[in-house]
Amino acid sequence: MTDQYTALRRELETLTTEAFRPELAEIDRRSTLEIARIMNGEDITVPSAVAEQLPSIAAAIDGIAARMGRGGRLVYAGAGTAGRLGVLDASECPPTFNTTPGREVVGLIAGGPEAMVTSVEGAEDSRDLAAADLAGLALTEADSVVGISASGRTPYALGAVEFARRAGALTVGLACNAGSPLAAAADHGIEVVVGPELVVGSTRLKAGTAQKLVLNMLSTITMIRLGKTYGNLMVDVRASNEKLRARSRRIVALATGAADTAIEEALSATDGEVKPAILTLLAKVDAATAGRLLAASDGHLRVALDAAT
């Protein structure tokens, strides 16, 4: 057991995300404002680290979008903070892009739902647990699996990518250390090297911010590629509450410039669906025709508009 922990300690000492910074050794002696300024300065460096990986991120998105266009799913798999960020991104897709909850974008966290709010000991150390979680999804070649791990060495994330590759799914490895096993195991490796954390090894900080930025890109740009937006408007938004119903009306207004009464009539005719409502107003067609045009264009509003004019 001692040898195992010695090996693990030595491995951690090689990771940039685990590095000790002597210049911050007495940060606890500084004023709150000084600490906040230091932390803010650290955070500012994250976008530039993400920028260095944009070609890799774009390549991954193109692969994901192509497969989702064939009916595949986007699946995130991670442990701890990384897993929570994946679940968060997946959970925000249904209200934003009208995806089917748990069907099109899926978030898996080592230890299951309980791990969202509490630590599930040992879950992140199991490749087999990741394989079991993914086996439950019955992966196909149309699916894409993103393993997320700040260290790039977490067994759960590695196990997810390895299982997904055997199933023929597209794989992406998102890590915050260079030369990571996770990136090497995936079809698309994304390594956002943000450097040592303010608090040694606390990868919910810069590494977590970097992961959130990349996941934002993966899901949002994939949805743009799939026609879930019209320009920068969320035309597939699901109006499930009063705020979103108000947003739906505003989106139709921005897209069409129509009067309020016309917008209300269009949304009423399309059961509150924004995309067909816009099409009825811009193409001057009825709701049934708008539905047929959108179906023929795989939901791409611009393509439907071109076909109608």
XYZ file of C-alpha atoms in Angstrom:
309
model
C 0.000 0.000 0.000
C 2.858 2.354 0.841
C 4.450 1.770 -2.556
C 1.117 2.518 -4.241
C 0.722 5.831 -2.460
C 4.357 6.751 -3.080
C 3.856 6.146 -6.793
C 0.659 8.202 -6.764
C 2.378 11.058 -4.942
C 5.186 11.079 -7.474
C 2.675 11.058 -10.306
C 0.838 14.044 -8.822
C 4.135 15.916 -8.518
C 4.525 15.708 -12.311
C 1.173 17.370 -13.026
C 1.026 21.085 -13.771
C -2.393 21.313 -12.124
C -0.899 19.976 -8.864
C 2.206 22.191 -8.775
C 3.127 24.146 -5.638
C 3.739 27.862 -6.045
C 6.170 29.195 -3.417
C 5.243 32.807 -4.187
C 1.742 32.108 -2.845
C 2.867 30.248 0.272
C 1.767 33.094 2.538
C -1.336 34.180 0.627
C -3.390 33.632 3.786
C -1.549 36.579 5.373
C -2.767 39.000 2.705
C -5.878 41.126 2.813
C -9.110 39.830 1.299
C -8.893 42.408 -1.479
C -5.320 41.394 -2.301
C -6.307 37.727 -2.514
C -9.277 38.600 -4.718
C -7.003 40.574 -7.061
C -4.535 37.688 -7.277
C -7.341 35.236 -7.973
C -8.855 37.482 -10.620
C -5.457 37.795 -12.271
C -5.209 34.006 -12.381
C -8.661 33.674 -13.949
C -7.811 36.156 -16.699
C -5.236 33.713 -18.068
C -7.790 30.961 -18.760
C -9.329 32.244 -22.037
C -5.915 32.513 -23.678
C -5.169 28.908 -22.717
C -8.474 27.876 -24.284
C -7.646 29.918 -27.404
C -4.547 27.791 -27.994
C -6.795 24.752 -28.330
C -9.408 26.240 -30.680
C -8.368 24.164 -33.736
C -8.703 20.978 -31.697
C -12.005 22.141 -30.223
C -13.383 23.003 -33.678
C -12.357 19.614 -35.083
C -14.112 17.863 -32.207
C -17.266 19.932 -32.722
C -17.402 19.106 -36.433
C -17.136 15.415 -35.590
C -19.801 15.621 -32.883
C -22.198 17.615 -35.062
C -21.826 15.184 -37.972
C -22.738 12.266 -35.741
C -25.565 14.043 -33.956
C -26.922 14.945 -37.385
C -27.305 11.200 -37.906
C -29.278 10.853 -34.686
C -26.385 10.320 -32.296
C -25.927 11.606 -28.771
C -23.342 13.770 -27.051
C -22.274 12.110 -23.800
C -20.085 13.697 -21.125
C -18.285 11.509 -18.588
C -16.200 12.699 -15.659
C -15.645 12.539 -11.914
C -15.903 15.237 -9.263
C -15.904 18.800 -10.572
C -15.336 17.610 -14.143
C -18.345 15.301 -13.952
C -20.543 17.983 -12.403
C -19.656 20.397 -15.194
C -20.617 17.793 -17.781
C -23.952 17.121 -16.086
C -24.563 20.881 -15.842
C -23.907 21.431 -19.540
C -26.148 18.506 -20.497
C -28.965 19.709 -18.237
C -28.959 23.170 -19.816
C -29.433 21.915 -23.382
C -33.161 21.016 -23.160
C -34.401 24.502 -22.163
C -31.908 26.272 -24.436
C -32.023 24.116 -27.561
C -35.169 22.026 -27.082
C -33.221 18.778 -26.882
C -34.922 15.783 -25.285
C -33.791 15.490 -21.628
C -31.426 12.569 -21.156
C -31.691 11.556 -24.801
C -29.563 13.874 -26.956
C -27.020 15.364 -24.548
C -26.220 13.157 -21.562
C -24.061 13.832 -18.508
C -22.495 10.972 -16.553
C -20.698 11.497 -13.252
C -18.732 8.840 -11.402
C -20.891 7.670 -8.515
C -24.180 8.663 -10.132
C -26.596 11.488 -9.213
C -25.580 11.362 -5.545
C -22.093 12.506 -6.580
C -23.495 15.836 -7.785
C -23.784 17.012 -4.179
C -21.482 14.758 -2.195
C -18.262 12.822 -2.660
C -18.706 9.165 -3.599
C -15.466 7.563 -2.413
C -13.562 5.515 -4.956
C -15.945 6.118 -7.857
C -13.434 8.115 -9.882
C -10.871 5.321 -9.612
C -12.960 2.791 -11.529
C -12.667 2.221 -15.280
C -15.227 -0.576 -14.890
C -17.792 1.816 -13.415
C -17.469 4.051 -16.481
C -17.874 1.051 -18.780
C -21.000 -0.018 -16.887
C -22.505 3.480 -17.047
C -21.898 3.700 -20.799
C -23.080 0.149 -21.421
C -26.419 1.261 -20.015
C -26.674 3.798 -22.838
C -26.201 1.179 -25.581
C -23.682 3.315 -27.464
C -23.604 3.282 -31.265
C -21.229 4.624 -33.892
C -23.423 7.734 -34.145
C -22.654 8.750 -30.563
C -19.863 10.971 -29.227
C -18.328 10.604 -25.756
C -16.332 13.363 -24.070
C -14.138 12.249 -21.187
C -13.408 15.163 -18.839
C -10.536 15.185 -16.341
C -8.359 18.055 -15.157
C -5.416 15.727 -14.548
C -6.061 13.798 -17.749
C -5.455 10.614 -15.751
C -8.737 9.959 -13.930
C -9.603 6.268 -14.408
C -13.353 6.927 -14.793
C -12.816 9.377 -17.675
C -10.200 7.107 -19.253
C -12.479 4.102 -18.924
C -15.311 6.026 -20.583
C -13.176 6.963 -23.587
C -11.742 3.461 -23.925
C -15.187 1.839 -23.783
C -16.619 4.361 -26.254
C -13.824 3.723 -28.767
C -14.469 -0.009 -28.616
C -18.139 0.711 -29.336
C -17.183 2.759 -32.389
C -18.310 6.087 -30.933
C -16.384 9.318 -31.530
C -14.242 10.157 -28.503
C -12.945 13.444 -27.089
C -10.517 13.766 -24.185
C -10.628 17.101 -22.328
C -7.754 17.638 -19.884
C -5.743 20.452 -18.319
C -2.289 18.879 -18.456
C -0.090 18.394 -21.513
C 0.739 14.889 -22.672
C -2.211 13.381 -20.823
C -3.264 9.731 -21.211
C -6.869 10.917 -21.688
C -6.094 13.068 -24.719
C -3.888 10.323 -26.145
C -6.672 7.748 -25.793
C -9.272 9.849 -27.624
C -9.909 10.605 -31.291
C -9.760 14.298 -30.395
C -7.492 15.418 -27.566
C -8.076 18.865 -26.054
C -5.486 19.914 -23.470
C -6.109 23.346 -21.972
C -3.012 23.925 -19.842
C -3.978 26.601 -17.322
C -1.018 26.083 -14.993
C -0.877 25.627 -11.225
C -3.922 26.568 -9.173
C -4.123 29.319 -6.559
C -4.786 26.621 -3.958
C -2.591 23.611 -4.722
C -4.529 20.937 -6.594
C -7.901 22.698 -6.362
C -8.871 22.053 -9.978
C -12.362 23.459 -9.499
C -10.641 26.824 -10.012
C -8.815 27.585 -13.288
C -9.115 24.054 -14.608
C -12.844 24.022 -13.851
C -13.279 27.390 -15.555
C -11.406 26.136 -18.616
C -13.511 22.987 -18.782
C -16.720 25.008 -18.534
C -15.603 27.279 -21.388
C -14.775 24.304 -23.603
C -18.030 22.503 -22.788
C -19.923 25.704 -23.617
C -18.294 25.602 -27.048
C -18.849 21.896 -27.633
C -22.575 22.028 -26.949
C -23.404 25.517 -28.226
C -21.505 25.401 -31.515
C -22.698 21.851 -32.161
C -26.267 23.096 -31.754
C -25.561 26.009 -34.101
C -24.251 23.513 -36.683
C -27.439 21.467 -36.227
C -29.659 24.470 -36.969
C -30.777 25.061 -33.398
C -30.216 28.800 -33.818
C -31.098 31.419 -36.414
C -28.153 33.770 -36.381
C -27.565 34.238 -32.670
C -31.198 33.692 -31.727
C -32.277 30.620 -29.733
C -35.067 29.616 -32.092
C -35.367 26.135 -30.561
C -35.877 27.486 -27.043
C -38.439 25.527 -25.032
C -40.960 27.941 -23.497
C -41.536 26.071 -20.244
C -42.114 29.090 -17.989
C -43.211 32.725 -18.172
C -39.679 34.049 -18.628
C -39.063 31.723 -21.559
C -42.468 32.511 -23.079
C -41.554 36.186 -22.973
C -38.172 35.341 -24.495
C -39.915 33.380 -27.267
C -41.997 36.409 -28.212
C -38.897 38.608 -28.193
C -36.961 36.178 -30.382
C -39.753 36.111 -32.953
C -39.860 39.916 -32.873
C -36.096 40.211 -33.390
C -36.139 37.695 -36.246
C -39.143 39.114 -38.077
C -39.805 42.690 -36.966
C -43.493 41.768 -36.881
C -46.099 43.514 -34.753
C -47.048 42.080 -31.376
C -50.460 40.899 -32.558
C -48.957 39.056 -35.523
C -46.372 37.440 -33.258
C -49.031 36.234 -30.825
C -51.085 34.804 -33.692
C -48.054 33.022 -35.139
C -47.022 31.505 -31.814
C -50.592 30.441 -31.113
C -50.807 28.729 -34.513
C -47.538 26.857 -33.907
C -48.275 25.825 -30.301
C -45.674 28.247 -29.001
C -42.829 26.864 -31.143
C -40.541 29.714 -32.145
C -38.948 28.307 -35.308
C -42.171 27.592 -37.250
C -43.664 30.855 -35.972
C -40.779 32.782 -37.540
C -41.181 30.820 -40.767
C -44.910 31.596 -41.013
C -44.169 35.299 -40.683
C -41.104 35.558 -42.933
C -42.238 33.143 -45.647
C -45.924 34.042 -45.324
C -47.025 30.405 -45.066
C -49.428 28.679 -42.692
C -48.304 26.643 -39.689
C -48.766 23.273 -41.422
C -46.637 24.350 -44.378
C -44.000 25.729 -42.011
C -43.871 22.382 -40.265
C -43.407 20.502 -43.524
C -40.679 22.869 -44.696
C -38.778 22.496 -41.429
C -39.102 18.734 -41.509
C -37.708 18.668 -45.053
C -34.771 20.845 -44.008
C -33.886 18.801 -40.880
C -34.941 21.742 -38.738
C -32.617 24.307 -40.336
C -34.635 27.519 -40.474
C -32.431 29.207 -43.088
C -32.725 26.220 -45.409
C -36.500 26.156 -44.919
C -36.715 29.871 -45.688
C -34.704 29.415 -48.889
C -37.010 26.581 -49.940
C -40.090 28.717 -49.286
C -38.952 31.740 -51.300
